[in-house]
Short mmCIF file of C-alpha atoms and ligand atoms in Angstrom, two decimals:
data_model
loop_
_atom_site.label_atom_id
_atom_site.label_comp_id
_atom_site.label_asym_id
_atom_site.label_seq_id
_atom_site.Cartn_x
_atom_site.Cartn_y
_atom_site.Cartn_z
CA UNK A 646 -94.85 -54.50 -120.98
CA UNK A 647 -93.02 -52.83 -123.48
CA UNK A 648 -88.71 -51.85 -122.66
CA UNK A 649 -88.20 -49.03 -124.82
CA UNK A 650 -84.82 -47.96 -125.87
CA UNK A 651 -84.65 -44.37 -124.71
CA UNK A 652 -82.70 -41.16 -124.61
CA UNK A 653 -82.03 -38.47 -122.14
CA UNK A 654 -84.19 -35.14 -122.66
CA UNK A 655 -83.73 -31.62 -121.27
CA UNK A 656 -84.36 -28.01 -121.76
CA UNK A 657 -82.38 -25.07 -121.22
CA UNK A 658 -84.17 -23.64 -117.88
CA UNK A 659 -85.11 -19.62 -118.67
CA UNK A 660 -85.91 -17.65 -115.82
CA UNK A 661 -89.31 -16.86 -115.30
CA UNK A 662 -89.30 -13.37 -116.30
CA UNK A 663 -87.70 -14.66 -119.98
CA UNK A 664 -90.67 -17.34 -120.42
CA UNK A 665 -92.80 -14.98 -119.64
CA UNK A 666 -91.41 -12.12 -122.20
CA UNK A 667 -90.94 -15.05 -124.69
CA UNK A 668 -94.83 -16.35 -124.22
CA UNK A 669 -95.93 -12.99 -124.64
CA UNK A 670 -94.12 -12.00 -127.47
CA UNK A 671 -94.86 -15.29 -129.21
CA UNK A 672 -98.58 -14.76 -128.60
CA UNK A 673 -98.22 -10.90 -130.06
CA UNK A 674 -96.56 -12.70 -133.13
CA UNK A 675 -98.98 -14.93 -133.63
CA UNK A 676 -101.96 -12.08 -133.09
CA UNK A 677 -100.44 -10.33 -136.11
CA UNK A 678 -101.39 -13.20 -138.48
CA UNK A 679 -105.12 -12.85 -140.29
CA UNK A 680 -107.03 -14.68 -142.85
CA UNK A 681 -106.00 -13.26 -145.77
CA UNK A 682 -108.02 -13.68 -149.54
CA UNK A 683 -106.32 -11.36 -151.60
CA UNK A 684 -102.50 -12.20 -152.49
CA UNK A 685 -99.98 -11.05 -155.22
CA UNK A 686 -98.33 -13.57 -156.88
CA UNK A 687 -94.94 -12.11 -155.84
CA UNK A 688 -92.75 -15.40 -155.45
CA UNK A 689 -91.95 -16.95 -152.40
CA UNK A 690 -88.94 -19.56 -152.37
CA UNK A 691 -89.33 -23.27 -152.62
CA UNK A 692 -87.35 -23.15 -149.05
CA UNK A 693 -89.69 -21.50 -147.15
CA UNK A 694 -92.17 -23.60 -147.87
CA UNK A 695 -89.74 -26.87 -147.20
CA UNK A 696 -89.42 -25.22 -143.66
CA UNK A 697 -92.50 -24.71 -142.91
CA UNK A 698 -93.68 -28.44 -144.31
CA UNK A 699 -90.52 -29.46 -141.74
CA UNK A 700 -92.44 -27.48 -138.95
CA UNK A 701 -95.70 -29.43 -139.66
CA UNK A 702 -93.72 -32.60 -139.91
CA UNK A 703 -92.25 -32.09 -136.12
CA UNK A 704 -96.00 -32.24 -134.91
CA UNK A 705 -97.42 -34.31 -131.95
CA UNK A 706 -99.17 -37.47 -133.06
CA UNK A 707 -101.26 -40.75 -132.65
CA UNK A 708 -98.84 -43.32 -131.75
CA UNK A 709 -96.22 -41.17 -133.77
CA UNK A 710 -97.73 -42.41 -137.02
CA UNK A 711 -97.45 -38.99 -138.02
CA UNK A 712 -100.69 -39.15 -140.50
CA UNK A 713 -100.41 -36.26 -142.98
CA UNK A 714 -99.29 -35.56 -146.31
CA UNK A 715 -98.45 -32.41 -147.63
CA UNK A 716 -98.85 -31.49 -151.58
CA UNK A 717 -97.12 -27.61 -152.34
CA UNK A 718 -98.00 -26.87 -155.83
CA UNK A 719 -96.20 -24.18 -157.67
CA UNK A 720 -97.48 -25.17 -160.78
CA UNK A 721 -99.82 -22.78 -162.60
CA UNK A 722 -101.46 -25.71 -164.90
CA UNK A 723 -102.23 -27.64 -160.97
CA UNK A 724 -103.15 -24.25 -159.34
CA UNK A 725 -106.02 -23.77 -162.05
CA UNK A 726 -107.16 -26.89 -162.00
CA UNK A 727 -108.20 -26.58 -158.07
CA UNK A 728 -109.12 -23.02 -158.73
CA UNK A 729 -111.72 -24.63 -161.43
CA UNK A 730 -113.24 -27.86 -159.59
CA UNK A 731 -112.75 -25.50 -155.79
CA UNK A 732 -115.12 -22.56 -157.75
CA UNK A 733 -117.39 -25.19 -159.19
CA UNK A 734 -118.31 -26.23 -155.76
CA UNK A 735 -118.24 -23.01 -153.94
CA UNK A 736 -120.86 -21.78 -156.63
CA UNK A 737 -123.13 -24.58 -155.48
CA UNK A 738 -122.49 -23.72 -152.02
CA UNK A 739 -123.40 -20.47 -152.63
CA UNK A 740 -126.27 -21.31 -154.62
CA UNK A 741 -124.35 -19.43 -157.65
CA UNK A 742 -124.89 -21.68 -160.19
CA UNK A 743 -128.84 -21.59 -159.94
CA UNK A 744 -131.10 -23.54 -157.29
CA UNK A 745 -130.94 -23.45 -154.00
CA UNK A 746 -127.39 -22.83 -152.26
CA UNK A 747 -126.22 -26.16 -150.40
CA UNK A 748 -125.21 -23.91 -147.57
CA UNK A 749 -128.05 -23.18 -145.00
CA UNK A 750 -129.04 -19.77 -144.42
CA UNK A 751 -128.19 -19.35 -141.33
CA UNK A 752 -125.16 -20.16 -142.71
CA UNK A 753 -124.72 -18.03 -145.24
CA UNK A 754 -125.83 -15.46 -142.19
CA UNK A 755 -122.71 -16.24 -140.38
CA UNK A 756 -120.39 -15.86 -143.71
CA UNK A 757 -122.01 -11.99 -144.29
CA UNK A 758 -119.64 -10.41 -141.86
CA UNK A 759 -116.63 -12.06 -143.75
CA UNK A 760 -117.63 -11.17 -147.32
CA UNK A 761 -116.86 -14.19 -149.08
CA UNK A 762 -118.09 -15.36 -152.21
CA UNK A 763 -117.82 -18.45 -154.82
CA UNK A 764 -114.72 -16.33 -156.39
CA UNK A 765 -111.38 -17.94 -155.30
CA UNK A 766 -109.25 -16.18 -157.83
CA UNK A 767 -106.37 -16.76 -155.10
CA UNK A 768 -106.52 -20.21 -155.91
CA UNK A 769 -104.40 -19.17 -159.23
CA UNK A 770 -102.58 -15.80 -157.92
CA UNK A 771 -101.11 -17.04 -154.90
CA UNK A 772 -97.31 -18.34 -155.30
CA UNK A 773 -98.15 -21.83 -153.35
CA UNK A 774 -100.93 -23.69 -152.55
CA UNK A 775 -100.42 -26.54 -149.76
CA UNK A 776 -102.66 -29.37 -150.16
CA UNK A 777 -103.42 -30.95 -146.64
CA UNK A 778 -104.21 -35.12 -146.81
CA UNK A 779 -105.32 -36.71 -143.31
CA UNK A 780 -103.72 -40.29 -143.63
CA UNK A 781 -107.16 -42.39 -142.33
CA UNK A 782 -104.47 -45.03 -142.34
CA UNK A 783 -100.98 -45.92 -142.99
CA UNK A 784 -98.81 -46.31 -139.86
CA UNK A 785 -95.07 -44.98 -140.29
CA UNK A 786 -94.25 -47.03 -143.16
CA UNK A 787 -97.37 -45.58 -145.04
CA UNK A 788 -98.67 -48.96 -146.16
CA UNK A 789 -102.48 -48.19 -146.66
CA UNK A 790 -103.48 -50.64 -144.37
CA UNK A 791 -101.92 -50.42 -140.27
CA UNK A 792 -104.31 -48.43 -138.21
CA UNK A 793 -103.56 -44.92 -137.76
CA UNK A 794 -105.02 -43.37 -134.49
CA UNK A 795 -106.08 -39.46 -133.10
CA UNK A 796 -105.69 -38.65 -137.26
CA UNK A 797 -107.99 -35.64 -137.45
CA UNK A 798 -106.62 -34.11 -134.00
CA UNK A 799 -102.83 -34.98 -135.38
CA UNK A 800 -103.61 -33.13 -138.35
CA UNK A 801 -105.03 -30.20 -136.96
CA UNK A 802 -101.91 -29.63 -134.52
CA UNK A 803 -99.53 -29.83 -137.81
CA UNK A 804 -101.78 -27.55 -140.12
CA UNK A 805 -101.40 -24.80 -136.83
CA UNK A 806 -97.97 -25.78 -136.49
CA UNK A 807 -97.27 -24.81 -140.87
CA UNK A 808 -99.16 -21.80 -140.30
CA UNK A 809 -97.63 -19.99 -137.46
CA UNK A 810 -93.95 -21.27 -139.13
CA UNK A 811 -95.41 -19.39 -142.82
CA UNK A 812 -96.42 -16.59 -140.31
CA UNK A 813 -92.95 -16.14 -138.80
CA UNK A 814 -91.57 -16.43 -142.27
CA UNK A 815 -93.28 -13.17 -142.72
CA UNK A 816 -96.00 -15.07 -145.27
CA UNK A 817 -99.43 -14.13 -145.29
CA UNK A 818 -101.74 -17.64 -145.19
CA UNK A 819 -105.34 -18.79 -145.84
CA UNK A 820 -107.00 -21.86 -144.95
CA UNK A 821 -109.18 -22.60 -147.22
CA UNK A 822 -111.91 -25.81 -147.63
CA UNK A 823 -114.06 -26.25 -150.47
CA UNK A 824 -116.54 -29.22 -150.10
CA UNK A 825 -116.61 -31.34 -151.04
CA UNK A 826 -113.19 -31.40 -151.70
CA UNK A 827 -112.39 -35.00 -152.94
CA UNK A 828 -110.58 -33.66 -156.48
CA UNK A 829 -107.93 -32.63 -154.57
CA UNK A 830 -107.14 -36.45 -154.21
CA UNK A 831 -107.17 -36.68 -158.25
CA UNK A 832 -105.49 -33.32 -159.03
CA UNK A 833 -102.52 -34.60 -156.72
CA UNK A 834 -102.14 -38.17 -156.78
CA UNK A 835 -102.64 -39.44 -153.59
CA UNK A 836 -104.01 -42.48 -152.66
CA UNK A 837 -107.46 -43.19 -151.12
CA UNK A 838 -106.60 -43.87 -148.12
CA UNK A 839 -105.87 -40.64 -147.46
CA UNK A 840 -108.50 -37.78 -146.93
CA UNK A 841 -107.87 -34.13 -148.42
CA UNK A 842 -108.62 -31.90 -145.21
CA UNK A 843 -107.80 -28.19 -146.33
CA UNK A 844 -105.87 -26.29 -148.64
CA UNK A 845 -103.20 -23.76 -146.92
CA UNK A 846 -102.67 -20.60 -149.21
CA UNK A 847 -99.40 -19.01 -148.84
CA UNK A 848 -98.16 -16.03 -150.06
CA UNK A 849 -98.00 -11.95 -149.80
CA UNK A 850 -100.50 -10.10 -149.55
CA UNK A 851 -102.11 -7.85 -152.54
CA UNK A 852 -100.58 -4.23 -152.06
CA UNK A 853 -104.25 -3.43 -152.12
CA UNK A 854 -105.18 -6.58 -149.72
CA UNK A 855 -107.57 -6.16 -146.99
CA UNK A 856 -109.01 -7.88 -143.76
CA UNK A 857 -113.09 -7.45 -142.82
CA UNK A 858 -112.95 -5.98 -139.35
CA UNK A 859 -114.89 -8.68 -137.97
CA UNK A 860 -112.03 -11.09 -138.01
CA UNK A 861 -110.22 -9.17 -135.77
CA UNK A 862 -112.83 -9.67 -133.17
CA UNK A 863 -111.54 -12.26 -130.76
CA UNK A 864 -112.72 -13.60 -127.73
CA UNK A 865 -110.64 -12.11 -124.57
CA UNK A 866 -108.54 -14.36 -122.35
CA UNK A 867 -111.07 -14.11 -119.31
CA UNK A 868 -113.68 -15.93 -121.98
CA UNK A 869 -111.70 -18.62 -123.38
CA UNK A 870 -109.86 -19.50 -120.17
CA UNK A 871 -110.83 -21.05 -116.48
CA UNK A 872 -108.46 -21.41 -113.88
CA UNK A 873 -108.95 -24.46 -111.07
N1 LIG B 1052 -115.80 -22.79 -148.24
C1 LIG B 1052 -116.55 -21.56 -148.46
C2 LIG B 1052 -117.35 -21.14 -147.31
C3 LIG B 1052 -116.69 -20.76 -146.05
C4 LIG B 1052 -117.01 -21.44 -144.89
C5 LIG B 1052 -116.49 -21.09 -143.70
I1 LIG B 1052 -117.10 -22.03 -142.01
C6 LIG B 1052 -115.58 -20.01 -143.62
O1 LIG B 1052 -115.04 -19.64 -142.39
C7 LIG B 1052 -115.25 -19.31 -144.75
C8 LIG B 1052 -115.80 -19.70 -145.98
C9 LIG B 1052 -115.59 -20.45 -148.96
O2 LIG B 1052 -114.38 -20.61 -148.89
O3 LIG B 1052 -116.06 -19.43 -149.42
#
């Protein structure tokens, strides 16, 4: 049995009424955010971004092995280069490039309502593209090799954790996941160890930006929740 060294921890206690006001407005806040596929490329400081990576960083994980990496690109010569391999295989996926789309078509069904297309011209507008890698392994001291554990569900708590901090930052965001999406590896150096899992857009939105409708749709409390 392991002795750990320790420290104390506490909270400031709030009221009830205050955690209350503070849940709900948090949840109102977080409402407000939407998928968003049409940016400007207004800039959007460097230290924003470092926040928000900071955020992601703070995020629960397996064994605390904290298994991500996060690439922001800036660059316009890096941005192009994932617009051009992400668009080569979102035209297969479509079936854009001749033949039969990859995508199934009851797949395809399900995308209708969203509008997308093998066009990811945000890919190139947007000021900053964050390049999500899921560390398979690693271990703190990032050595390729010690076991990391829980990686996808670690991951998937930081990527929510950099978008609602790029939310609150007043940013509009995109997740976005070509497949597959293993030049993402190449494009940004990483080693193979670790597995590209999305690309985060971040940015404002197009003065002429829109959302489709059916993204607003979301399931009420009574649906998603059970109480025991
Ligand atoms: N990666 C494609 C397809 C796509 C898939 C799902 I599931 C979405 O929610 C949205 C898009 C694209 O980006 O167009």
């Amino acid at each position: 049995m392991h002795d750990p060294e320790t420290l104390p921890y506490s909270l400031p206690a709030l009221p009830d009424e205050e955690a209350i006001a503070r849940a709900r407005l948090m949840a109102a806040r977080l409402r407000q955010r939407r998928t968003c596929r049409s940016f400007s490329d207004g800039p959007v400081p460097r230290a924003v971004i470092e926040a928000a990576i900071d955020a992601a960083g703070s995020a629960p994980s397996g064994a605390n092995h904290q298994p991500w990496h996060f690439t922001a690109i800036a660059s316009p010569e890096r941005k192009r280069a994932i617009r051009e391999a992400a668009e080569a295989e979102e035209r297969r996926f479509y079936g854009a490039a001749g033949g039969d789309p990859k995508a199934s078509a009851e797949w395809l069904e399900a995308l209708g309502p969203l509008g997308t297309d093998a066009d990811k011209p945000f890919l190139e507008t947007a000021p900053w593209l964050i390049i999500v890698f899921a560390q398979r392994k690693g271990g703190i001291a990032e050595d390729g090799v010690t076991q990391n554990y829980y990686v996808n569900e670690s991951v998937g708590i930081a990527c929510g954790m950099l978008l609602a901090t790029l939310h609150e930052a007043g940013l509009a965001t995109l997740t976005h996941t070509p497949s597959p999406m293993g030049f993402l590896r190449e494009i940004c150096g990483r080693p193979e160890w670790e597995k590209p899992v999305m690309i985060i857009v971040a940015g404002h939105p197009a003065a002429d930006a829109t959302v489709p409708t059916h993204a607003l749709i979301k399931k009420p409390l009574e649906q998603i929740a059970s109480w025991l």
